[in-house]
PDB file of C-alpha atoms in Angstrom:
ATOM      1  CA  UNK A   1       0.000   0.000   0.000  1.00 42.00           C
ATOM      2  CA  UNK A   2       1.030   3.564  -0.549  1.00 41.00           C
ATOM      3  CA  UNK A   3       2.364   5.468   2.408  1.00 45.00           C
ATOM      4  CA  UNK A   4       0.645   8.680   3.452  1.00 45.00           C
ATOM      5  CA  UNK A   5       3.267  10.925   1.838  1.00 45.00           C
ATOM      6  CA  UNK A   6       3.314   8.904  -1.380  1.00 47.00           C
ATOM      7  CA  UNK A   7      -0.467   8.865  -1.443  1.00 50.00           C
ATOM      8  CA  UNK A   8      -0.701  12.660  -1.088  1.00 49.00           C
ATOM      9  CA  UNK A   9       1.844  13.136  -3.876  1.00 51.00           C
ATOM     10  CA  UNK A  10      -0.065  10.803  -6.158  1.00 50.00           C
ATOM     11  CA  UNK A  11      -3.337  12.646  -5.497  1.00 48.00           C
ATOM     12  CA  UNK A  12      -1.723  15.953  -6.486  1.00 46.00           C
ATOM     13  CA  UNK A  13      -0.160  14.474  -9.611  1.00 53.00           C
ATOM     14  CA  UNK A  14      -3.268  12.575 -10.660  1.00 55.00           C
ATOM     15  CA  UNK A  15      -5.524  15.598 -10.204  1.00 53.00           C
ATOM     16  CA  UNK A  16      -3.440  17.227 -12.922  1.00 51.00           C
ATOM     17  CA  UNK A  17      -4.806  14.663 -15.384  1.00 52.00           C
ATOM     18  CA  UNK A  18      -8.191  16.366 -15.226  1.00 45.00           C
ATOM     19  CA  UNK A  19      -7.292  19.658 -16.892  1.00 45.00           C
ATOM     20  CA  UNK A  20      -6.943  20.409 -20.603  1.00 43.00           C
ATOM     21  CA  UNK A  21      -8.956  22.589 -23.185  1.00 37.00           C
ATOM     22  CA  UNK A  22     -11.513  23.043 -26.239  1.00 34.00           C
ATOM     23  CA  UNK A  23     -13.583  25.308 -30.759  1.00 34.00           C
ATOM     24  CA  UNK A  24     -16.131  26.864 -33.078  1.00 33.00           C
ATOM     25  CA  UNK A  25     -17.670  27.813 -36.181  1.00 33.00           C
ATOM     26  CA  UNK A  26     -20.320  26.110 -38.153  1.00 32.00           C
ATOM     27  CA  UNK A  27     -20.302  22.564 -39.366  1.00 31.00           C
ATOM     28  CA  UNK A  28     -19.120  22.757 -42.954  1.00 32.00           C
ATOM     29  CA  UNK A  29     -20.610  19.504 -44.212  1.00 33.00           C
ATOM     30  CA  UNK A  30     -19.351  16.014 -44.815  1.00 34.00           C
ATOM     31  CA  UNK A  31     -16.091  15.363 -46.583  1.00 33.00           C
ATOM     32  CA  UNK A  32     -16.590  13.051 -49.544  1.00 31.00           C
ATOM     33  CA  UNK A  33     -12.991  12.932 -50.680  1.00 31.00           C
ATOM     34  CA  UNK A  34      -9.427  13.822 -49.742  1.00 33.00           C
ATOM     35  CA  UNK A  35      -6.647  11.377 -49.441  1.00 32.00           C
ATOM     36  CA  UNK A  36      -4.364  10.958 -46.437  1.00 35.00           C
ATOM     37  CA  UNK A  37      -0.647  10.536 -46.709  1.00 36.00           C
ATOM     38  CA  UNK A  38       1.417   7.519 -45.849  1.00 34.00           C
ATOM     39  CA  UNK A  39       3.761   7.675 -42.875  1.00 38.00           C
ATOM     40  CA  UNK A  40       7.269   6.403 -42.494  1.00 36.00           C
ATOM     41  CA  UNK A  41       7.090   4.297 -39.349  1.00 34.00           C
ATOM     42  CA  UNK A  42      10.748   3.602 -38.787  1.00 34.00           C
ATOM     43  CA  UNK A  43      10.782   5.214 -35.366  1.00 37.00           C
ATOM     44  CA  UNK A  44       7.321   4.277 -34.144  1.00 38.00           C
ATOM     45  CA  UNK A  45       8.312   1.482 -31.787  1.00 34.00           C
ATOM     46  CA  UNK A  46       8.869   1.073 -28.068  1.00 38.00           C
ATOM     47  CA  UNK A  47       8.208   3.835 -25.570  1.00 42.00           C
ATOM     48  CA  UNK A  48       9.041   7.490 -25.217  1.00 42.00           C
ATOM     49  CA  UNK A  49      10.680  10.114 -27.408  1.00 45.00           C
ATOM     50  CA  UNK A  50      10.923   8.083 -30.612  1.00 46.00           C
ATOM     51  CA  UNK A  51       9.306  10.471 -33.064  1.00 47.00           C
ATOM     52  CA  UNK A  52      12.148  12.695 -34.181  1.00 39.00           C
ATOM     53  CA  UNK A  53      12.564  11.087 -37.613  1.00 40.00           C
ATOM     54  CA  UNK A  54       8.888  10.628 -38.430  1.00 41.00           C
ATOM     55  CA  UNK A  55       7.710  12.586 -41.475  1.00 38.00           C
ATOM     56  CA  UNK A  56       4.654  12.531 -43.708  1.00 37.00           C
ATOM     57  CA  UNK A  57       5.351  11.329 -47.252  1.00 36.00           C
ATOM     58  CA  UNK A  58       3.873  12.302 -50.610  1.00 33.00           C
ATOM     59  CA  UNK A  59       0.113  12.066 -50.983  1.00 31.00           C
ATOM     60  CA  UNK A  60      -1.133   8.736 -52.230  1.00 36.00           C
ATOM     61  CA  UNK A  61      -3.828   9.516 -54.778  1.00 36.00           C
ATOM     62  CA  UNK A  62      -5.005   5.921 -55.087  1.00 37.00           C
ATOM     63  CA  UNK A  63      -7.083   5.446 -51.938  1.00 36.00           C
ATOM     64  CA  UNK A  64     -10.498   7.061 -52.242  1.00 37.00           C
ATOM     65  CA  UNK A  65     -13.188   6.846 -49.585  1.00 32.00           C
ATOM     66  CA  UNK A  66     -15.431   3.861 -50.161  1.00 32.00           C
ATOM     67  CA  UNK A  67     -18.306   5.880 -48.686  1.00 36.00           C
ATOM     68  CA  UNK A  68     -18.733   9.043 -46.651  1.00 36.00           C
ATOM     69  CA  UNK A  69     -16.685   8.583 -43.483  1.00 38.00           C
ATOM     70  CA  UNK A  70     -15.505   5.049 -44.374  1.00 38.00           C
ATOM     71  CA  UNK A  71     -12.302   3.575 -45.801  1.00 41.00           C
ATOM     72  CA  UNK A  72     -11.278   0.006 -46.463  1.00 42.00           C
ATOM     73  CA  UNK A  73      -9.672  -1.349 -43.300  1.00 40.00           C
ATOM     74  CA  UNK A  74      -6.505  -2.308 -45.165  1.00 43.00           C
ATOM     75  CA  UNK A  75      -6.005   1.363 -46.075  1.00 46.00           C
ATOM     76  CA  UNK A  76      -6.106   2.666 -42.500  1.00 45.00           C
ATOM     77  CA  UNK A  77      -2.677   2.173 -40.963  1.00 49.00           C
ATOM     78  CA  UNK A  78      -0.256   5.054 -41.315  1.00 55.00           C
ATOM     79  CA  UNK A  79      -2.597   7.289 -43.304  1.00 70.00           C
ATOM     80  CA  UNK A  80      -3.311  10.017 -40.787  1.00 82.00           C
ATOM     81  CA  UNK A  81      -2.225  13.193 -42.566  1.00 88.00           C
ATOM     82  CA  UNK A  82      -4.753  15.492 -40.872  1.00 96.00           C
ATOM     83  CA  UNK A  83      -5.472  15.098 -37.180  1.00 97.00           C
ATOM     84  CA  UNK A  84      -8.035  16.890 -35.032  1.00 98.00           C
ATOM     85  CA  UNK A  85      -7.027  17.559 -31.425  1.00 98.00           C
ATOM     86  CA  UNK A  86      -9.544  18.395 -28.709  1.00 97.00           C
ATOM     87  CA  UNK A  87      -7.917  19.925 -25.653  1.00 95.00           C
ATOM     88  CA  UNK A  88      -4.899  21.168 -27.573  1.00 95.00           C
ATOM     89  CA  UNK A  89      -4.359  24.482 -25.808  1.00 94.00           C
ATOM     90  CA  UNK A  90      -2.438  23.103 -22.823  1.00 94.00           C
ATOM     91  CA  UNK A  91      -1.031  20.046 -21.114  1.00 96.00           C
ATOM     92  CA  UNK A  92      -0.780  16.760 -22.998  1.00 97.00           C
ATOM     93  CA  UNK A  93      -2.943  18.086 -25.828  1.00 97.00           C
ATOM     94  CA  UNK A  94      -0.589  20.969 -26.518  1.00 97.00           C
ATOM     95  CA  UNK A  95       2.411  18.639 -26.504  1.00 98.00           C
ATOM     96  CA  UNK A  96       0.610  16.420 -29.020  1.00 98.00           C
ATOM     97  CA  UNK A  97      -0.020  19.391 -31.306  1.00 98.00           C
ATOM     98  CA  UNK A  98       3.665  20.359 -31.117  1.00 97.00           C
ATOM     99  CA  UNK A  99       4.826  16.861 -32.022  1.00 97.00           C
ATOM    100  CA  UNK A 100       2.367  16.446 -34.889  1.00 97.00           C
ATOM    101  CA  UNK A 101       3.354  19.846 -36.263  1.00 97.00           C
ATOM    102  CA  UNK A 102       7.022  18.840 -36.124  1.00 96.00           C
ATOM    103  CA  UNK A 103       6.209  15.660 -38.047  1.00 94.00           C
ATOM    104  CA  UNK A 104       4.624  17.621 -40.869  1.00 94.00           C
ATOM    105  CA  UNK A 105       1.105  16.473 -40.025  1.00 95.00           C
ATOM    106  CA  UNK A 106      -1.717  18.953 -40.598  1.00 97.00           C
ATOM    107  CA  UNK A 107      -3.541  19.657 -37.317  1.00 98.00           C
ATOM    108  CA  UNK A 108      -6.910  21.200 -36.458  1.00 98.00           C
ATOM    109  CA  UNK A 109      -7.202  22.109 -32.791  1.00 98.00           C
ATOM    110  CA  UNK A 110     -10.215  23.119 -30.728  1.00 97.00           C
ATOM    111  CA  UNK A 111      -9.427  25.837 -28.176  1.00 96.00           C
ATOM    112  CA  UNK A 112     -11.358  28.268 -26.004  1.00 93.00           C
ATOM    113  CA  UNK A 113      -9.419  31.535 -26.187  1.00 95.00           C
ATOM    114  CA  UNK A 114      -7.907  33.915 -28.719  1.00 97.00           C
ATOM    115  CA  UNK A 115      -4.592  33.645 -26.893  1.00 97.00           C
ATOM    116  CA  UNK A 116      -4.494  29.866 -27.309  1.00 97.00           C
ATOM    117  CA  UNK A 117      -5.555  30.152 -30.944  1.00 98.00           C
ATOM    118  CA  UNK A 118      -2.801  32.649 -31.705  1.00 98.00           C
ATOM    119  CA  UNK A 119      -0.168  30.439 -30.074  1.00 98.00           C
ATOM    120  CA  UNK A 120      -1.189  27.267 -31.917  1.00 98.00           C
ATOM    121  CA  UNK A 121      -1.730  29.015 -35.256  1.00 98.00           C
ATOM    122  CA  UNK A 122       1.943  30.020 -35.139  1.00 98.00           C
ATOM    123  CA  UNK A 123       2.966  26.348 -35.370  1.00 98.00           C
ATOM    124  CA  UNK A 124       3.542  24.999 -38.905  1.00 98.00           C
ATOM    125  CA  UNK A 125       0.514  23.189 -40.286  1.00 97.00           C
ATOM    126  CA  UNK A 126      -1.723  23.974 -37.302  1.00 98.00           C
ATOM    127  CA  UNK A 127      -5.129  25.622 -37.571  1.00 98.00           C
ATOM    128  CA  UNK A 128      -6.877  26.412 -34.280  1.00 98.00           C
ATOM    129  CA  UNK A 129     -10.583  27.105 -33.899  1.00 97.00           C
ATOM    130  CA  UNK A 130     -12.307  28.807 -30.984  1.00 97.00           C
ATOM    131  CA  UNK A 131     -15.293  26.978 -29.599  1.00 96.00           C
ATOM    132  CA  UNK A 132     -16.706  24.756 -26.887  1.00 95.00           C
ATOM    133  CA  UNK A 133     -16.347  20.976 -26.762  1.00 95.00           C
ATOM    134  CA  UNK A 134     -19.698  20.807 -24.970  1.00 94.00           C
ATOM    135  CA  UNK A 135     -21.292  21.902 -28.257  1.00 95.00           C
ATOM    136  CA  UNK A 136     -21.518  19.064 -30.778  1.00 96.00           C
ATOM    137  CA  UNK A 137     -21.505  21.476 -33.715  1.00 97.00           C
ATOM    138  CA  UNK A 138     -18.185  22.955 -32.552  1.00 97.00           C
ATOM    139  CA  UNK A 139     -16.636  19.512 -32.231  1.00 97.00           C
ATOM    140  CA  UNK A 140     -17.924  18.524 -35.680  1.00 97.00           C
ATOM    141  CA  UNK A 141     -16.529  21.718 -37.162  1.00 97.00           C
ATOM    142  CA  UNK A 142     -13.130  21.128 -35.571  1.00 97.00           C
ATOM    143  CA  UNK A 143     -12.910  17.512 -36.749  1.00 97.00           C
ATOM    144  CA  UNK A 144     -14.427  18.018 -40.196  1.00 96.00           C
ATOM    145  CA  UNK A 145     -11.904  17.020 -42.852  1.00 95.00           C
ATOM    146  CA  UNK A 146      -9.670  15.119 -40.397  1.00 96.00           C
ATOM    147  CA  UNK A 147      -8.533  11.521 -40.813  1.00 94.00           C
ATOM    148  CA  UNK A 148      -7.985  10.960 -37.081  1.00 97.00           C
ATOM    149  CA  UNK A 149      -8.924  12.575 -33.782  1.00 98.00           C
ATOM    150  CA  UNK A 150      -7.255  12.794 -30.386  1.00 98.00           C
ATOM    151  CA  UNK A 151      -9.030  13.996 -27.252  1.00 98.00           C
ATOM    152  CA  UNK A 152      -7.253  15.038 -24.071  1.00 97.00           C
ATOM    153  CA  UNK A 153     -10.289  16.904 -22.757  1.00 95.00           C
ATOM    154  CA  UNK A 154     -10.517  17.301 -19.018  1.00 89.00           C
ATOM    155  CA  UNK A 155     -12.379  19.625 -16.691  1.00 72.00           C
ATOM    156  CA  UNK A 156     -11.893  21.199 -13.299  1.00 65.00           C
ATOM    157  CA  UNK A 157     -14.244  21.175 -10.335  1.00 51.00           C
ATOM    158  CA  UNK A 158     -16.650  23.492 -12.159  1.00 59.00           C
ATOM    159  CA  UNK A 159     -16.275  22.113 -15.695  1.00 55.00           C
ATOM    160  CA  UNK A 160     -15.921  18.360 -15.183  1.00 62.00           C
ATOM    161  CA  UNK A 161     -18.917  17.872 -17.491  1.00 85.00           C
ATOM    162  CA  UNK A 162     -16.496  18.054 -20.425  1.00 92.00           C
ATOM    163  CA  UNK A 163     -14.890  14.786 -19.313  1.00 94.00           C
ATOM    164  CA  UNK A 164     -17.987  13.005 -20.543  1.00 95.00           C
ATOM    165  CA  UNK A 165     -19.998  15.363 -22.738  1.00 95.00           C
ATOM    166  CA  UNK A 166     -17.036  16.768 -24.670  1.00 95.00           C
ATOM    167  CA  UNK A 167     -15.669  13.308 -25.339  1.00 96.00           C
ATOM    168  CA  UNK A 168     -19.149  12.031 -26.168  1.00 97.00           C
ATOM    169  CA  UNK A 169     -19.415  14.685 -28.867  1.00 97.00           C
ATOM    170  CA  UNK A 170     -16.236  13.356 -30.449  1.00 97.00           C
ATOM    171  CA  UNK A 171     -17.137   9.663 -30.103  1.00 97.00           C
ATOM    172  CA  UNK A 172     -20.651   9.999 -31.477  1.00 96.00           C
ATOM    173  CA  UNK A 173     -19.798  12.250 -34.423  1.00 96.00           C
ATOM    174  CA  UNK A 174     -16.290  11.254 -35.517  1.00 93.00           C
ATOM    175  CA  UNK A 175     -17.284   8.455 -37.886  1.00 91.00           C
ATOM    176  CA  UNK A 176     -20.082  10.480 -39.434  1.00 92.00           C
ATOM    177  CA  UNK A 177     -17.703  13.217 -40.566  1.00 92.00           C
ATOM    178  CA  UNK A 178     -14.965  10.961 -41.903  1.00 92.00           C
ATOM    179  CA  UNK A 179     -12.684  10.373 -38.903  1.00 95.00           C
ATOM    180  CA  UNK A 180     -11.434   6.774 -39.029  1.00 93.00           C
ATOM    181  CA  UNK A 181      -9.008   6.642 -36.075  1.00 96.00           C
ATOM    182  CA  UNK A 182      -9.523   7.881 -32.528  1.00 97.00           C
ATOM    183  CA  UNK A 183      -7.300   8.277 -29.455  1.00 98.00           C
ATOM    184  CA  UNK A 184      -9.127   8.949 -26.172  1.00 98.00           C
ATOM    185  CA  UNK A 185      -6.899  10.055 -23.292  1.00 98.00           C
ATOM    186  CA  UNK A 186      -8.489   9.498 -19.879  1.00 97.00           C
ATOM    187  CA  UNK A 187      -6.731   8.561 -16.621  1.00 97.00           C
ATOM    188  CA  UNK A 188      -5.507   5.781 -14.412  1.00 97.00           C
ATOM    189  CA  UNK A 189      -8.432   5.025 -12.105  1.00 97.00           C
ATOM    190  CA  UNK A 190     -11.113   4.906 -14.786  1.00 97.00           C
ATOM    191  CA  UNK A 191     -13.086   1.787 -15.606  1.00 97.00           C
ATOM    192  CA  UNK A 192     -11.362  -1.456 -14.687  1.00 97.00           C
ATOM    193  CA  UNK A 193      -8.227   0.378 -13.504  1.00 97.00           C
ATOM    194  CA  UNK A 194      -9.924   1.661 -10.325  1.00 96.00           C
ATOM    195  CA  UNK A 195      -7.870  -0.663  -8.150  1.00 95.00           C
ATOM    196  CA  UNK A 196      -4.657   0.922  -9.447  1.00 96.00           C
ATOM    197  CA  UNK A 197      -5.239   3.875  -7.118  1.00 95.00           C
ATOM    198  CA  UNK A 198      -5.257   3.952  -3.324  1.00 94.00           C
ATOM    199  CA  UNK A 199      -8.721   4.686  -1.924  1.00 95.00           C
ATOM    200  CA  UNK A 200      -7.728   8.212  -0.863  1.00 95.00           C
ATOM    201  CA  UNK A 201      -6.549   9.129  -4.361  1.00 93.00           C
ATOM    202  CA  UNK A 202      -9.626   7.655  -6.025  1.00 95.00           C
ATOM    203  CA  UNK A 203     -11.965   9.479  -3.631  1.00 95.00           C
ATOM    204  CA  UNK A 204     -10.229  12.805  -4.296  1.00 92.00           C
ATOM    205  CA  UNK A 205     -10.764  12.422  -8.038  1.00 92.00           C
ATOM    206  CA  UNK A 206     -13.952  10.394  -8.130  1.00 93.00           C
ATOM    207  CA  UNK A 207     -16.082  13.062  -9.813  1.00 91.00           C
ATOM    208  CA  UNK A 208     -13.640  13.358 -12.731  1.00 91.00           C
ATOM    209  CA  UNK A 209     -12.978   9.642 -12.980  1.00 95.00           C
ATOM    210  CA  UNK A 210     -16.685   8.839 -13.069  1.00 95.00           C
ATOM    211  CA  UNK A 211     -17.205  11.147 -16.056  1.00 95.00           C
ATOM    212  CA  UNK A 212     -14.146   9.797 -17.856  1.00 96.00           C
ATOM    213  CA  UNK A 213     -15.349   6.242 -17.221  1.00 97.00           C
ATOM    214  CA  UNK A 214     -18.704   7.099 -18.816  1.00 97.00           C
ATOM    215  CA  UNK A 215     -16.871   8.316 -21.916  1.00 97.00           C
ATOM    216  CA  UNK A 216     -14.797   5.131 -22.067  1.00 98.00           C
ATOM    217  CA  UNK A 217     -17.882   2.952 -21.645  1.00 98.00           C
ATOM    218  CA  UNK A 218     -19.692   4.790 -24.422  1.00 97.00           C
ATOM    219  CA  UNK A 219     -16.848   4.013 -26.785  1.00 97.00           C
ATOM    220  CA  UNK A 220     -16.288   0.433 -25.618  1.00 97.00           C
ATOM    221  CA  UNK A 221     -19.909  -0.668 -25.489  1.00 96.00           C
ATOM    222  CA  UNK A 222     -21.601   1.152 -28.348  1.00 95.00           C
ATOM    223  CA  UNK A 223     -18.878   1.856 -30.911  1.00 94.00           C
ATOM    224  CA  UNK A 224     -17.295  -1.588 -31.127  1.00 91.00           C
ATOM    225  CA  UNK A 225     -16.334  -1.216 -34.794  1.00 91.00           C
ATOM    226  CA  UNK A 226     -14.420   2.007 -34.191  1.00 93.00           C
ATOM    227  CA  UNK A 227     -10.644   2.065 -34.673  1.00 95.00           C
ATOM    228  CA  UNK A 228      -9.836   3.481 -31.235  1.00 97.00           C
ATOM    229  CA  UNK A 229      -7.168   3.411 -28.541  1.00 98.00           C
ATOM    230  CA  UNK A 230      -7.856   4.481 -24.960  1.00 98.00           C
ATOM    231  CA  UNK A 231      -4.801   5.724 -23.079  1.00 98.00           C
ATOM    232  CA  UNK A 232      -4.873   6.143 -19.294  1.00 98.00           C
ATOM    233  CA  UNK A 233      -1.938   8.241 -18.026  1.00 98.00           C
ATOM    234  CA  UNK A 234      -0.751   8.097 -14.446  1.00 96.00           C
ATOM    235  CA  UNK A 235      -0.011  11.240 -12.435  1.00 95.00           C
ATOM    236  CA  UNK A 236       1.068  13.949 -14.864  1.00 96.00           C
ATOM    237  CA  UNK A 237       4.295  15.898 -14.404  1.00 96.00           C
ATOM    238  CA  UNK A 238       5.369  19.090 -16.175  1.00 94.00           C
ATOM    239  CA  UNK A 239       8.982  18.072 -16.688  1.00 95.00           C
ATOM    240  CA  UNK A 240      11.101  17.194 -19.738  1.00 96.00           C
ATOM    241  CA  UNK A 241      10.448  13.771 -21.235  1.00 97.00           C
ATOM    242  CA  UNK A 242      12.529  10.935 -19.836  1.00 97.00           C
ATOM    243  CA  UNK A 243      12.041   8.740 -22.892  1.00 97.00           C
ATOM    244  CA  UNK A 244      11.422   5.815 -20.533  1.00 97.00           C
ATOM    245  CA  UNK A 245       7.632   5.875 -20.273  1.00 98.00           C
ATOM    246  CA  UNK A 246       5.687   2.840 -21.480  1.00 98.00           C
ATOM    247  CA  UNK A 247       2.211   1.728 -22.387  1.00 98.00           C
ATOM    248  CA  UNK A 248       0.950  -1.396 -20.641  1.00 98.00           C
ATOM    249  CA  UNK A 249      -2.174  -3.547 -20.517  1.00 98.00           C
ATOM    250  CA  UNK A 250      -1.660  -4.015 -16.765  1.00 98.00           C
ATOM    251  CA  UNK A 251      -4.841  -2.589 -15.196  1.00 97.00           C
ATOM    252  CA  UNK A 252      -3.147  -2.192 -11.810  1.00 96.00           C
ATOM    253  CA  UNK A 253      -0.221  -0.136 -13.105  1.00 96.00           C
ATOM    254  CA  UNK A 254       0.073   3.342 -11.587  1.00 94.00           C
ATOM    255  CA  UNK A 255       2.685   6.011 -11.075  1.00 95.00           C
ATOM    256  CA  UNK A 256       3.909   9.257 -12.573  1.00 96.00           C
ATOM    257  CA  UNK A 257       4.678  10.236 -16.154  1.00 98.00           C
ATOM    258  CA  UNK A 258       5.577  13.472 -17.894  1.00 98.00           C
ATOM    259  CA  UNK A 259       3.131  15.165 -20.222  1.00 98.00           C
ATOM    260  CA  UNK A 260       5.739  15.129 -22.982  1.00 98.00           C
ATOM    261  CA  UNK A 261       6.146  11.353 -22.699  1.00 98.00           C
ATOM    262  CA  UNK A 262       2.372  10.829 -22.733  1.00 98.00           C
ATOM    263  CA  UNK A 263       2.085  12.930 -25.888  1.00 98.00           C
ATOM    264  CA  UNK A 264       4.881  10.971 -27.551  1.00 98.00           C
ATOM    265  CA  UNK A 265       3.243   7.628 -26.767  1.00 98.00           C
ATOM    266  CA  UNK A 266      -0.191   8.862 -27.860  1.00 98.00           C
ATOM    267  CA  UNK A 267       1.206   9.610 -31.310  1.00 96.00           C
ATOM    268  CA  UNK A 268       3.087   6.325 -31.476  1.00 96.00           C
ATOM    269  CA  UNK A 269      -0.175   4.556 -30.620  1.00 97.00           C
ATOM    270  CA  UNK A 270      -2.004   6.594 -33.268  1.00 96.00           C
ATOM    271  CA  UNK A 271       0.243   5.166 -35.966  1.00 94.00           C
ATOM    272  CA  UNK A 272       0.408   1.646 -34.534  1.00 94.00           C
ATOM    273  CA  UNK A 273      -1.881  -1.045 -35.881  1.00 92.00           C
ATOM    274  CA  UNK A 274      -1.259  -3.192 -32.788  1.00 96.00           C
ATOM    275  CA  UNK A 275      -2.766  -0.480 -30.567  1.00 96.00           C
ATOM    276  CA  UNK A 276      -6.129  -0.568 -32.337  1.00 96.00           C
ATOM    277  CA  UNK A 277      -9.037  -1.289 -29.956  1.00 97.00           C
ATOM    278  CA  UNK A 278      -6.717  -1.457 -26.952  1.00 98.00           C
ATOM    279  CA  UNK A 279      -7.054   0.126 -23.505  1.00 98.00           C
ATOM    280  CA  UNK A 280      -3.565   1.008 -22.289  1.00 98.00           C
ATOM    281  CA  UNK A 281      -2.100   2.555 -19.163  1.00 98.00           C
ATOM    282  CA  UNK A 282       0.748   5.049 -19.555  1.00 98.00           C
ATOM    283  CA  UNK A 283       3.347   5.215 -16.782  1.00 98.00           C
ATOM    284  CA  UNK A 284       7.074   5.754 -16.381  1.00 98.00           C
ATOM    285  CA  UNK A 285       8.793   2.912 -14.496  1.00 97.00           C
ATOM    286  CA  UNK A 286      11.876   5.098 -14.039  1.00 96.00           C
ATOM    287  CA  UNK A 287       9.765   7.384 -11.819  1.00 92.00           C
ATOM    288  CA  UNK A 288       8.805   4.556  -9.457  1.00 89.00           C
ATOM    289  CA  UNK A 289      10.563   2.172  -7.080  1.00 87.00           C
ATOM    290  CA  UNK A 290       7.991  -0.542  -7.847  1.00 87.00           C
ATOM    291  CA  UNK A 291       8.515  -3.385 -10.305  1.00 92.00           C
ATOM    292  CA  UNK A 292       7.864  -2.227 -13.855  1.00 94.00           C
ATOM    293  CA  UNK A 293       4.716  -3.600 -15.523  1.00 96.00           C
ATOM    294  CA  UNK A 294       5.056  -5.457 -18.798  1.00 97.00           C
ATOM    295  CA  UNK A 295       5.340  -2.986 -21.672  1.00 97.00           C
ATOM    296  CA  UNK A 296       2.918  -3.140 -24.583  1.00 98.00           C
ATOM    297  CA  UNK A 297       4.730  -3.431 -27.911  1.00 96.00           C
ATOM    298  CA  UNK A 298       3.652  -0.831 -30.462  1.00 93.00           C
TER     299      UNK A 298
END
């Protein structure tokens, strides 16, 4: 069991998982064409900080949509040339936007302020939209034209509704508007990982974890044909990446992990066929004195 000091530290770190951001406009209609690019996957293996050489390649003109919002399954892997990010104005979401931009991937991000929009718009290939993830039309507008979507949405004590409703708006509408790959970032302690946390930590975050669990359950129970990955980070730290974080299927895994490492592994999972329809915990064994859980191979 965790000692009192360790338990308090974990509560503080884990509470950080619950905060990220949101975007606007009008829904522009369904995309009936556009072709994603192929990705060189030479560095998309293992855990942590392996994305430096990843670049988008020339557009492949041969893979048309078989129907609105649908592609042949064999055409999916490595084709995500335009990614929508919900919660991209801070935390893990912002780190994801930075990495995707550096890879040459086109990004649409949903944010809530002019300041956040200005900052993200300055990144190559990034287009930010102001809006509210609680509004389905804003989410649809932000994801319209994207091949894949990543949500790191999280609320605070007053706005925890976004943990479910914001993510619900992505889950329920993504396929309709042409998104064929989805990464949902939640938290250790959701769903069947409840036992990973000491009782005191779970109680402190129960309101957030309950909403995040509802979002996970919506995806797992009602969207079984979706190409998704759920990633549950441990306690988030605002420190440079260690490059030693891992993804694991161990439901009892817990601990700390940097936001940069989580972002790195989210993108590796995005481009990994083996991560499809998996629920994975993200922790950094180098930040813990406990035995490391078995790493999931991307």
